[in-house]
Coordinates of C-alpha atoms in Angstrom, one line a residue:
Chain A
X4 CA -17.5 16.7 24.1
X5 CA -20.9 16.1 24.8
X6 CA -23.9 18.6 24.2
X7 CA -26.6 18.8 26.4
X8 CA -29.2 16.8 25.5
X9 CA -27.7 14.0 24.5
X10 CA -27.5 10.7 26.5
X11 CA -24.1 9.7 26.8
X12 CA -25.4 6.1 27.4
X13 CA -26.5 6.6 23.1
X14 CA -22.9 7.9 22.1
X15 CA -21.1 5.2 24.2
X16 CA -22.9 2.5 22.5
X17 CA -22.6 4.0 19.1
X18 CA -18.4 4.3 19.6
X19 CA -18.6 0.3 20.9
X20 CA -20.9 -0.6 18.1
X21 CA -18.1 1.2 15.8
X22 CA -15.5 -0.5 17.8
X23 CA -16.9 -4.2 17.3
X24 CA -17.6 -3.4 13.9
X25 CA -14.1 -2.2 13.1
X26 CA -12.8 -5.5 14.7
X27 CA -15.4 -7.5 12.5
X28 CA -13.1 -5.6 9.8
X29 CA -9.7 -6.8 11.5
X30 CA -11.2 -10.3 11.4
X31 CA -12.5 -10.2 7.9
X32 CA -9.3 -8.9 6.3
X33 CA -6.5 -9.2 8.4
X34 CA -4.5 -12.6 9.2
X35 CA -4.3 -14.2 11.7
X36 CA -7.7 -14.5 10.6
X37 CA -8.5 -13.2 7.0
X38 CA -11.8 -14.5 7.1
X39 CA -12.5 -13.1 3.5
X40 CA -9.8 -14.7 1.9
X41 CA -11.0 -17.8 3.3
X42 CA -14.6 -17.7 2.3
X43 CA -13.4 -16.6 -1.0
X44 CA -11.0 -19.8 -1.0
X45 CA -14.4 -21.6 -0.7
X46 CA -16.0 -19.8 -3.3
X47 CA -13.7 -19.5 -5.9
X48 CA -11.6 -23.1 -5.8
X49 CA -9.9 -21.9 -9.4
X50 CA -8.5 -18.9 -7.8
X51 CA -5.1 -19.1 -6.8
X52 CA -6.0 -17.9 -2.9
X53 CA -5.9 -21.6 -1.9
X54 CA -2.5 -21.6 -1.7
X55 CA -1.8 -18.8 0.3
X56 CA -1.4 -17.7 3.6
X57 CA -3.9 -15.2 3.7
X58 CA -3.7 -11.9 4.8
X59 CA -4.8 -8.1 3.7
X60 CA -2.7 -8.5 0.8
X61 CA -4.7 -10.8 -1.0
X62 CA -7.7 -8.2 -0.8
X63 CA -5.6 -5.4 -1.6
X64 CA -8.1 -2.2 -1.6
X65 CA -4.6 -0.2 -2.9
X66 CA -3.3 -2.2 -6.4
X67 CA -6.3 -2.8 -8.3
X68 CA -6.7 1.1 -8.4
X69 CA -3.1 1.4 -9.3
X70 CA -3.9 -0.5 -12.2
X71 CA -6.6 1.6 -14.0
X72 CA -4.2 3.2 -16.4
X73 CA -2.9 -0.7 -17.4
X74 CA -5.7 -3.0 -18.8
X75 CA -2.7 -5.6 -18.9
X76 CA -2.8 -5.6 -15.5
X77 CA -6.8 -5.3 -14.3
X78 CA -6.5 -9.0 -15.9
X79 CA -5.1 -9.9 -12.6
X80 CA -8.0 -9.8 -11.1
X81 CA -9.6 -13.1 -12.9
X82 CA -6.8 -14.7 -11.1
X83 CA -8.0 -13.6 -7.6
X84 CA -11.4 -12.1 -7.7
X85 CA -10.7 -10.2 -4.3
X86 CA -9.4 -7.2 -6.4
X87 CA -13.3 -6.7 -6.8
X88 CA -13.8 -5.8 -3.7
X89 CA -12.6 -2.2 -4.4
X90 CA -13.3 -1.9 -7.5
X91 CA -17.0 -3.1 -7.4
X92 CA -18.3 -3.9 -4.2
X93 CA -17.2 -0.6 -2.0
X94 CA -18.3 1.7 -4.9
X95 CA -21.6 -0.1 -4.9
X96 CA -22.1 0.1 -1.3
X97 CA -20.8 3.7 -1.2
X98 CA -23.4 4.1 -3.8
X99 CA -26.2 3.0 -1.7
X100 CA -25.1 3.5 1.5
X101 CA -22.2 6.4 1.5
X102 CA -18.9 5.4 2.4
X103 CA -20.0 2.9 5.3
X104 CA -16.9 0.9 4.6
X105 CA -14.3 3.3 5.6
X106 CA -16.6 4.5 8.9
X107 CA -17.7 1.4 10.0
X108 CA -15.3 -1.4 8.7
X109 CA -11.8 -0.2 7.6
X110 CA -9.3 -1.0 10.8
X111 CA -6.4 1.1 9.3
X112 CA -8.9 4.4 9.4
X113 CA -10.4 3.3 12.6
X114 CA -6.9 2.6 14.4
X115 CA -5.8 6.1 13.7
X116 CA -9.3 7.8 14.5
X117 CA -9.5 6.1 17.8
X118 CA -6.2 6.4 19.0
X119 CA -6.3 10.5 18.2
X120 CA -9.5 10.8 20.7
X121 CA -6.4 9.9 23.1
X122 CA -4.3 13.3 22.5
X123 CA -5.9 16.2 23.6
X124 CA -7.1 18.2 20.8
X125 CA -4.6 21.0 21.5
X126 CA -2.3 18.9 19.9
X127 CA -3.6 18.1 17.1
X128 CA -3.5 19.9 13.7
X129 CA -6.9 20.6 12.0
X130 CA -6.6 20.9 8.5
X131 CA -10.7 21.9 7.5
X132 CA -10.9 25.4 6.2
X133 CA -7.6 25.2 5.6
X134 CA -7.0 23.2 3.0
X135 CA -9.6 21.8 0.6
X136 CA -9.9 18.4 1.1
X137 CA -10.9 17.1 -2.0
X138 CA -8.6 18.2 -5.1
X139 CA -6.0 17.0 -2.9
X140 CA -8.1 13.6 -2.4
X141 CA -8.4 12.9 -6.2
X142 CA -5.2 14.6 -7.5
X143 CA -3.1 11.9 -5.3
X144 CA -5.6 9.6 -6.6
X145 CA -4.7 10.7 -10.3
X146 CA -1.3 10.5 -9.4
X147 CA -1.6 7.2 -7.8
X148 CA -2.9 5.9 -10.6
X149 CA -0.5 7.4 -13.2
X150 CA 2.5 7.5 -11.5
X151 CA 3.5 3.7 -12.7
X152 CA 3.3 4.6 -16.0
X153 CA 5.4 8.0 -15.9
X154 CA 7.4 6.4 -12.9
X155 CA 7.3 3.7 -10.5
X156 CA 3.5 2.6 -8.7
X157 CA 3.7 3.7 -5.1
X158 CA 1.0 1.2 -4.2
X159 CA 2.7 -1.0 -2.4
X160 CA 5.6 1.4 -0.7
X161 CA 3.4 3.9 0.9
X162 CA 0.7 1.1 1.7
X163 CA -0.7 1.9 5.5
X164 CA -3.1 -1.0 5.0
X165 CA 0.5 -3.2 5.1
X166 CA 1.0 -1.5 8.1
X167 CA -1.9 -1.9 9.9
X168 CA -1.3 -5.2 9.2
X169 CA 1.9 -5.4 10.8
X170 CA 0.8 -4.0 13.8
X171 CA -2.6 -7.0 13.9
X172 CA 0.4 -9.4 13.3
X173 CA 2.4 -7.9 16.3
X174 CA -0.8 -8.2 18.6
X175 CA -0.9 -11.7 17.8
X176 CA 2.9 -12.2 19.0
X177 CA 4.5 -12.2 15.1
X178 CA 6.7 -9.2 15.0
X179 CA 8.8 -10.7 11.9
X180 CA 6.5 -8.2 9.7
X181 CA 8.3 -5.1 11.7
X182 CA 12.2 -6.8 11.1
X183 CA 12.3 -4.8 7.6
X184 CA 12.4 -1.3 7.4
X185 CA 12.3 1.1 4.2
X186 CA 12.6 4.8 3.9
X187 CA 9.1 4.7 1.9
X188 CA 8.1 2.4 4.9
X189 CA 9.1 4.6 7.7
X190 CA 7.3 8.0 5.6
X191 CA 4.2 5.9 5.3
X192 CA 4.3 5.1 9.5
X193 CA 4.9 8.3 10.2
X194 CA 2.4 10.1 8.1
X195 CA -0.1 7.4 8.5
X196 CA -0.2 6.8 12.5
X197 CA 1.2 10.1 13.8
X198 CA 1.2 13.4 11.3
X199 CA -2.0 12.4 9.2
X200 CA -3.4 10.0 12.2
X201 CA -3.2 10.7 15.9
X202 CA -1.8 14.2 15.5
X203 CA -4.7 15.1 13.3
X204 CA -8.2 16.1 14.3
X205 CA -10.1 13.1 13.9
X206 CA -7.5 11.0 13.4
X207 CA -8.5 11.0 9.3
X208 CA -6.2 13.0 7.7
X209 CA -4.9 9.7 5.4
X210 CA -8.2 8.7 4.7
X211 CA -9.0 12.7 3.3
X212 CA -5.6 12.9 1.3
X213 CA -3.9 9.5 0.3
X214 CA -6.4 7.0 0.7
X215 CA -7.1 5.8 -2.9
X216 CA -9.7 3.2 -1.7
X217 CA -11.5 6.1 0.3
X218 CA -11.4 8.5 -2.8
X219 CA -12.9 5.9 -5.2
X220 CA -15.8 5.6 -2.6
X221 CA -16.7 9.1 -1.8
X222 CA -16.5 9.8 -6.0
X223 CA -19.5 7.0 -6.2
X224 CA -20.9 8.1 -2.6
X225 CA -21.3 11.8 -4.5
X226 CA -22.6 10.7 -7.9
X227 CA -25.7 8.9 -5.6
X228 CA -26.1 11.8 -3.1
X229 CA -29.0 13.3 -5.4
X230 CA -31.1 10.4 -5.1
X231 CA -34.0 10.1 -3.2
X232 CA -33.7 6.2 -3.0
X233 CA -30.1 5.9 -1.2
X234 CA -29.0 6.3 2.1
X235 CA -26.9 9.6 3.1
X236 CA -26.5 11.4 6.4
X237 CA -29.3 14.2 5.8
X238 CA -29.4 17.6 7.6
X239 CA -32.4 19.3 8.5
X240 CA -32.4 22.9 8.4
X241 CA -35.5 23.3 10.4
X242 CA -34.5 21.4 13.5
X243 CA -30.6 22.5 13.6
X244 CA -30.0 24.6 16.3
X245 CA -26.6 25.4 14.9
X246 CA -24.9 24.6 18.2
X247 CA -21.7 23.3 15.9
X248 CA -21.2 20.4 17.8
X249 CA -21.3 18.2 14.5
X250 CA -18.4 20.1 13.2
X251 CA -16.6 19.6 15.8
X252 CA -17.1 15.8 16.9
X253 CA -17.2 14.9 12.9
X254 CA -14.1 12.8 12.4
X255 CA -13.3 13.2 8.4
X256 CA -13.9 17.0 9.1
X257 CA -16.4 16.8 6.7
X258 CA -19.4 19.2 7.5
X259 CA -18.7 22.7 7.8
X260 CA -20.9 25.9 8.7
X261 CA -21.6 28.6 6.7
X262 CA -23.9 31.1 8.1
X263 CA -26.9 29.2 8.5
X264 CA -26.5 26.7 5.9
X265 CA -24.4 23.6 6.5
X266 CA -22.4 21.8 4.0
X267 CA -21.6 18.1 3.9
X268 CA -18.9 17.0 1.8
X269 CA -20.4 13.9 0.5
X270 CA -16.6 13.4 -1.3
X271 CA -15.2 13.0 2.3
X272 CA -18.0 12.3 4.8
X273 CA -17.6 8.0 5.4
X274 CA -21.4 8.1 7.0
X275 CA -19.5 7.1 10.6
X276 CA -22.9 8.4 12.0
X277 CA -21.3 10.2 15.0
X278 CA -23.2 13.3 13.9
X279 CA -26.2 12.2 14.0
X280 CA -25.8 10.7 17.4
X281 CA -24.0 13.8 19.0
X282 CA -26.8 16.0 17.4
X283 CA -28.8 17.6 20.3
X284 CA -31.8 18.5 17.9
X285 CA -31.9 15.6 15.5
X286 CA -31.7 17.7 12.7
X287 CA -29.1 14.9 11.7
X288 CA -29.9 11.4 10.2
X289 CA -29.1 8.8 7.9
X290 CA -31.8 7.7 5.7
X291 CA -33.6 8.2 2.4
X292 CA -34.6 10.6 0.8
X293 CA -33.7 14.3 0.1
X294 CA -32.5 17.1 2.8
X295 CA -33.6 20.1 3.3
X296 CA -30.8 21.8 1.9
X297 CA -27.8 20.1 0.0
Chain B
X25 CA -22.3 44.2 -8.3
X26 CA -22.9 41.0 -5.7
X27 CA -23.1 39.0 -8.5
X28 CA -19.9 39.9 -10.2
X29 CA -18.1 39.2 -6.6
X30 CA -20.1 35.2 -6.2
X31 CA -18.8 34.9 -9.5
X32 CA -15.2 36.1 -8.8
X33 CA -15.1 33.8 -5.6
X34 CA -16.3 31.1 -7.7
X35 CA -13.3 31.1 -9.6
X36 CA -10.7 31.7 -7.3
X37 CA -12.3 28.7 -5.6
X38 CA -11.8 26.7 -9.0
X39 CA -8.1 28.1 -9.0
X40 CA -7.7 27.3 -5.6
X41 CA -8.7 23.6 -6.3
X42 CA -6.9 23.1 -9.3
X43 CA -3.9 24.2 -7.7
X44 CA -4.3 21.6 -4.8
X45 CA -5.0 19.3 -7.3
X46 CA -2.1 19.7 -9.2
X47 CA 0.1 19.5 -6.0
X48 CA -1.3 16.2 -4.8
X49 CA -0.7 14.7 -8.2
X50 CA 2.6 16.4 -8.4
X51 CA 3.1 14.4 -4.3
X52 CA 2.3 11.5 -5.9
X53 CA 4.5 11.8 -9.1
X54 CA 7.8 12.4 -6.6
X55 CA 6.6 9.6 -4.3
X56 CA 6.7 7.3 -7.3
X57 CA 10.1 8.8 -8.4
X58 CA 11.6 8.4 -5.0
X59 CA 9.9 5.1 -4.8
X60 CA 12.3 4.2 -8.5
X61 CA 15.4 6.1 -6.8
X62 CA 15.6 3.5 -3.6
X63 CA 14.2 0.4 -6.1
X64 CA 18.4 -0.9 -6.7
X65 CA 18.8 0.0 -3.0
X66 CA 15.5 -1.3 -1.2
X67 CA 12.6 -3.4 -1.3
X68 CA 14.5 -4.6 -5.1
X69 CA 11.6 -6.8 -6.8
X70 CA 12.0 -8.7 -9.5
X71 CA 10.2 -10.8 -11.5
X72 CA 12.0 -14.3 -12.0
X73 CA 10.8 -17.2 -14.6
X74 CA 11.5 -20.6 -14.9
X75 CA 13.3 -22.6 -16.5
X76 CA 15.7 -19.8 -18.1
X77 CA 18.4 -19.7 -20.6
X78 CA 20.6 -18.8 -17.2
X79 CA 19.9 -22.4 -15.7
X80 CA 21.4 -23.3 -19.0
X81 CA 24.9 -22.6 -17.7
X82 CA 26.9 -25.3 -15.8
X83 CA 27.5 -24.1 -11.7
X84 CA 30.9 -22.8 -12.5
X85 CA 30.2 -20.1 -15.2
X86 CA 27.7 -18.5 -12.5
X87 CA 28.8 -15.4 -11.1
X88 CA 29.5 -15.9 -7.5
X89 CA 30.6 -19.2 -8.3
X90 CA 33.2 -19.7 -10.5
X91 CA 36.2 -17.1 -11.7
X92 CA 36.1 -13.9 -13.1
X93 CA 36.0 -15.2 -17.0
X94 CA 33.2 -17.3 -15.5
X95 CA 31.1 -14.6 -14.7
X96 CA 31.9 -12.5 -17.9
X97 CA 30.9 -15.6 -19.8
X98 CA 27.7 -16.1 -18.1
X99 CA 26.8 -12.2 -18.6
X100 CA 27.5 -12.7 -21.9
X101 CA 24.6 -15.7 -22.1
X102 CA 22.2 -12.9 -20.7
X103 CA 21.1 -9.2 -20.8
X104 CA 22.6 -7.0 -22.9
X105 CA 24.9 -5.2 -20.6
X106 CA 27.9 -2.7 -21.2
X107 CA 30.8 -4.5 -20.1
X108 CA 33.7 -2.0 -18.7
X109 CA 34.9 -3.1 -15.1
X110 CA 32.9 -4.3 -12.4
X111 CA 31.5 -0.8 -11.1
X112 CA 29.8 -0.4 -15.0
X113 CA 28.3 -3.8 -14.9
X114 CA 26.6 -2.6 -11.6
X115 CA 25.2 0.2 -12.9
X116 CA 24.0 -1.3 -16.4
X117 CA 22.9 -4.0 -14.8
X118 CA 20.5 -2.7 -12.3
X119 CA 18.8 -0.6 -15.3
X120 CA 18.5 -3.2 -17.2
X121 CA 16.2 -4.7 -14.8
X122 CA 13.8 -2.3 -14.5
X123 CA 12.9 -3.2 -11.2
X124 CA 10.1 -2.0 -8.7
X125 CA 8.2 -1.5 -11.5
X126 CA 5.1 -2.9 -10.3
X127 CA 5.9 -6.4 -12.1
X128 CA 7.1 -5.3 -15.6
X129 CA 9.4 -7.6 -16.7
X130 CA 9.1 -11.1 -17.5
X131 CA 12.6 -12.5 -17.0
X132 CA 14.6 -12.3 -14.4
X133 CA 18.0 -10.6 -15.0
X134 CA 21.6 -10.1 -13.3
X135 CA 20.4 -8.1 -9.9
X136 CA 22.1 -5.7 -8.3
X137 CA 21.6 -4.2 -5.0
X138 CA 23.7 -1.0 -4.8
X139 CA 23.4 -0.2 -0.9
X140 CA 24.8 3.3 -1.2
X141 CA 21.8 4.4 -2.9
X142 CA 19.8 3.8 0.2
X143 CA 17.3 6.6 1.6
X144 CA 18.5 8.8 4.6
X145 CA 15.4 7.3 6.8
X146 CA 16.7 3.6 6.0
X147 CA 20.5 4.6 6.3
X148 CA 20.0 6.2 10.2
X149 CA 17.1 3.3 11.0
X150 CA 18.2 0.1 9.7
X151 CA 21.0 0.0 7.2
X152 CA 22.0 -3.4 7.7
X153 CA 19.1 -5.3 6.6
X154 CA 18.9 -5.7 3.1
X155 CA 15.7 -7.3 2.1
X156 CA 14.5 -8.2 -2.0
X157 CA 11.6 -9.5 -3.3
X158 CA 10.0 -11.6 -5.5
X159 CA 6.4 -11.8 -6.0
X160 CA 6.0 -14.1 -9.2
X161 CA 8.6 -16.4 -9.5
X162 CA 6.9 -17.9 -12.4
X163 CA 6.9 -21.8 -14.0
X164 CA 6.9 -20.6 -17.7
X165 CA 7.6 -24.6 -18.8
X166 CA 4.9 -26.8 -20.3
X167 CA 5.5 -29.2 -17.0
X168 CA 4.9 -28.6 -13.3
X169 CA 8.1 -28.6 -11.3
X170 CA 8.4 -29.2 -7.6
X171 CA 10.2 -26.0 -7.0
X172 CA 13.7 -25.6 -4.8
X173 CA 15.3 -22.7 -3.7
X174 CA 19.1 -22.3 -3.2
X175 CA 21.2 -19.0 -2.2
X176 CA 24.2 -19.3 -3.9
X177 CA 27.4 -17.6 -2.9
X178 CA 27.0 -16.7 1.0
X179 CA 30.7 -17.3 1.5
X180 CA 30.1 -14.6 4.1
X181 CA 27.4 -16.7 6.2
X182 CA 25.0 -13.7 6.2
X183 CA 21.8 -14.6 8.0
X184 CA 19.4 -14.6 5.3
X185 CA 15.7 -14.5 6.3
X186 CA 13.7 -16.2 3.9
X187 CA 9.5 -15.6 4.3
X188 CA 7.1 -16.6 1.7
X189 CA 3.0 -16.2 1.8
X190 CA 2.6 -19.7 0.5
X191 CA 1.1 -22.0 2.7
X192 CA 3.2 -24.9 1.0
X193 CA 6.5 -23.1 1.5
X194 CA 8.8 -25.4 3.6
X195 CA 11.5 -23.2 5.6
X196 CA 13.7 -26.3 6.2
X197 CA 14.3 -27.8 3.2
X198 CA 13.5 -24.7 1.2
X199 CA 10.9 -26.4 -1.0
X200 CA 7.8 -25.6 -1.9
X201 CA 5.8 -28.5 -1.7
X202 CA 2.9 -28.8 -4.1
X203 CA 3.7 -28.6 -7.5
X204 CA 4.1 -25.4 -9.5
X205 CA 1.7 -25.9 -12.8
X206 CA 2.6 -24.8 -15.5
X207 CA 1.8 -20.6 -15.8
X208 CA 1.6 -20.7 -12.0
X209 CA 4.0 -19.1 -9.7
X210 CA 5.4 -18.8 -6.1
X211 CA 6.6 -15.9 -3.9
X212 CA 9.7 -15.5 -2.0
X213 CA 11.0 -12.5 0.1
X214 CA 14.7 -12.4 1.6
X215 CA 16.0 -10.4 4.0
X216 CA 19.8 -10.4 4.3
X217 CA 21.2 -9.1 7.3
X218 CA 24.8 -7.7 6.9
X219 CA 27.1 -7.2 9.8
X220 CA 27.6 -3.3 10.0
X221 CA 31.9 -3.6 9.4
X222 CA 31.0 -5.7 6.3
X223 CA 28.6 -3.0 4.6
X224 CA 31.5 -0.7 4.3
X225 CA 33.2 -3.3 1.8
X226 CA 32.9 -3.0 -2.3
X227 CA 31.1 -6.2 -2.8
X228 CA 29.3 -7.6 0.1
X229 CA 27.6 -10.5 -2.2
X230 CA 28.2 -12.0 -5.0
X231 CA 25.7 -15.2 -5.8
X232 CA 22.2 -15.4 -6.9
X233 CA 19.3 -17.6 -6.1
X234 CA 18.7 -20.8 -8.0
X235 CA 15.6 -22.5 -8.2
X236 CA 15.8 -26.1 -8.6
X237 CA 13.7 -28.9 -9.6
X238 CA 12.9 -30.1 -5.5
X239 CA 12.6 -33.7 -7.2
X240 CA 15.0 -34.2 -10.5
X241 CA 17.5 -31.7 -8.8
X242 CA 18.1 -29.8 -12.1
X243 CA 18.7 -26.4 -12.3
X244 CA 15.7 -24.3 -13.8
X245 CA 16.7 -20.7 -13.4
X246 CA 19.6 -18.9 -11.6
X247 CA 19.2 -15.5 -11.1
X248 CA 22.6 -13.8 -10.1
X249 CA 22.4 -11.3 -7.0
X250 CA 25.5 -8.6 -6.1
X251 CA 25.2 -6.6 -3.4
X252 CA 27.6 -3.7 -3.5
X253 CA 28.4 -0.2 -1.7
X254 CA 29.6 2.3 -4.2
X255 CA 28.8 5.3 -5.4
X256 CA 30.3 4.8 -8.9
X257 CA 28.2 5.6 -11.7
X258 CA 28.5 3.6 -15.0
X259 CA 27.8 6.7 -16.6
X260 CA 29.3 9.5 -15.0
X261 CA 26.8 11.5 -14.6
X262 CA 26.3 11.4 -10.6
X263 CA 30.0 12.8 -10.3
X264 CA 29.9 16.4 -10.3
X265 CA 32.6 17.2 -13.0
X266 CA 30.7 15.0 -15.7
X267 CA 30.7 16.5 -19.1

């Protein structure tokens, strides 16, 4: 949907600069490429990454969170300094910059939110004002993170970062990654891609409920929100005509209207900056600084 | 009075959160105990060192290998496990691995895949493809070893499908080919695919994997893999008229 206004020549060049950037993603952490795992390789000869065939596993954005509740196992990480990634460089960036990793970057997000634009939105289940995003967000996030000391870690089974690689693999002609099928495999697929993906408005619904890398990042991208030195998709109340259509193009479902005022939750909103490009009145940007309302 | 209200939403909004927030944790808790339920059935890990006091044993006393005494007397060597009849060896055995765990522990027990305890989604999908994994199959010796792998026991001629992330891995002669330094460790995943009349059966396999010094040809570790169909418990308590 596109408001008057607004140059559709802008919003088409925003989604390709997504789209390239997403595939910068693909070709950073996915193989055939894995160009992270590679540098890293470089970087750190002591680590063990030399040996491997690299893929996203080796920069796994899912275990090292699993791991918070076992100090035993964080030690991992000196042996493959790619477990930093999550732990320290997206909360760091989300910091600064909001959660510009999982808008901009993260191909298992961007798969699902760009293949939902496809289904027409009638569809498509919307879960904002229905359900409150974020208890949901960081009580599967405490559960993720307890669950292998009470019962078994469901890091790896219900991974949809494994998945998305399968499916990079299976564009590059190797379809041995899709020979094995699990039950916890086939939930993840189908919650992932279709319930919480295409069938979803936005296409985010995993990122809102079960991404742990995504929950970590919105927790750092809040703590920063109140400072006038990092960046953070500002609203101002002035310009806003209140013509809605950031509600409704927002993919994470994260701004919602009430009466005049307009709420952002910074726990959800992955600064994908397609608000501020559909926004008829620029009353929208990213920047420094404080908003006129929170 | 419009205070008293903001102040009443406020906390129904608190309820309301904590509630969600105990449900996703509670989502996650029963992902993680489905996740344990399927662990003897599907994607089995386990952790697997080398050398072990199983690679102590000669070929025959291996299960798989040799008769039944020889298995009993190799069981004995290892785990503690209740010994009553094959069906209660399953069943201990597979505890006694604690498996799927994430990596917890070190050595690497009697395994044993119990195929009736797959999950409804695997059993109407794909119940034919068996697949266990090891991420850290660990040199625990004071020497690097050149390591071998061997299936042992695939009287059957399953096709096995053997995949590992390690760049040195060499399909053919099932060798990794730089040397494992000491405290190091290499990653294998195997995906046995059964022939749909044979998964009806009792025992479908009955060997292990060996890993094998690739250049002295010694026997470091042997880690003994049955994979069954039964829903016998070893305890009794999955039958309905258990005490």
């Amino acid at each position: 949907m596109l408001h008057k206004g607004i140059s559709s020549d802008s919003v088409i060049k925003h989604h390709l600069k997504r789209a390239a950037w997403i595939i910068v993603g693909v070709v950073l952490f996915y193989a055939p490429f894995a160009l992270i795992v590679k540098m890293a390789t470089i970087i750190f000869p002591g680590a063990s990454l030399g040996t491997v065939n690299g893929d996203v596993h080796q920069a796994c954005l899912r275990m090292p969170i699993s791991w918070l509740a076992q100090p035993q196992m964080l030690l991992r990480v000196l042996g493959n300094p790619l477990y930093l990634i999550v732990l320290v460089a997206l909360p760091v960036t989300a910091f600064l910059f909001a959660p510009v990793f999982c808008g901009w970057l993260c191909p298992a997000g961007g798969f699902t939110e760009y293949l939902s634009r496809l289904v027409p939105d009638r569809f498509k289940l919307d879960f904002r004002g229905k359900v409150d995003f974020t208890p949901i967000r960081y009580g599967f996030l405490s559960g993720l993170i307890v669950t292998p000391l009470v019962t078994s870690s469901i890091c790896c089974s219900f991974c949809n970062f494994g998945y998305m690689q399968n499916f990079v693999s299976a564009g590059f002609g190797d379809f041995s990654s899709f020979a094995y099928w699990s039950s916890t495999g086939i939930i993840t697929l189908v919650l992932w891609l279709f319930f919480l993906g295409i069938f979803t408005k936005g296409g985010r619904g995993w990122c809102n409920f079960l991404c742990p890398a995504g929950a970590i990042q919105g927790l750092f991208s809040r703590l920063g929100m109140n400072l006038p030195w990092v960046y953070r998709i500002r609203h101002d109340k002035q310009s806003c005509s209140s013509c809605a259509t950031c509600e409704n193009i927002c993919p994470p479902r994260s701004i919602e209207r009430s009466g005049e005022s307009l709420r952002i939750n910074p726990y959800t909103c992955n600064a994908c900056l397609d608000c501020v490009v559909n926004c008829p009145s620029n009353a929208i940007s990213y920047k420094k600084g404080k908003s006129n309302e929170s | 009075m419009e205070e008293k209200i903001a102040k009443r939403s406020k906390v129904i909004k608190i309820f309301r959160a904590g509630v969600f927030f105990a449900i996703a944790v509670a989502i996650a808790l029963s992902m993680g105990y489905y996740r344990s339920m399927l662990a003897l059935a599907e994607s089995v890990s386990l952790p697997l060192n080398f050398p072990s006091g199983w690679a102590q044993s000669s070929a025959g006393d291996m299960p798989g290998h040799g008769s039944a005494t020889g298995q009993s007397s190799t069981m004995s060597q290892g785990n503690a496990m209740s010994r009553g009849g094959a069906m209660s060896r399953g069943g201990a055995m597979s505890r006694g691995n604690a498996m799927g765990s994430g990596g917890g522990a070190g050595y690497g027990g009697p395994v044993t895949i119990n195929i009736a305890k797959t999950g409804i989604l695997k059993k109407l999908v794909q119940p034919n493809v068996i697949h266990m994994m090891s991420h850290r199959i660990v040199n625990k010796d004071k020497y690097p070893h050149k390591v071998k792998l061997e299936l042992i026991g695939n009287n059957n001629n399953y096709p096995v499908h053997w995949e590992s992330t390690r760049k040195d891995w060499n399909e053919k002669s099932k060798t990794f080919e730089r040397m494992v330094m000491p405290g190091g460790s290499v990653n294998m995943a195997w995906d046995f695919i059964i022939p749909r009349k044979m998964l009806e059966q009792d025992v479908i396999f009955d060997g292990g994997i060996a890993v094998i010094d690739a250049q002295t040809n010694q026997r470091l570790s042997y880690l003994p893999v049955k994979i069954i169909n039964t829903d016998a418990s070893s305890s009794g308590k999955d039958e309905c008229c258990a005490p």
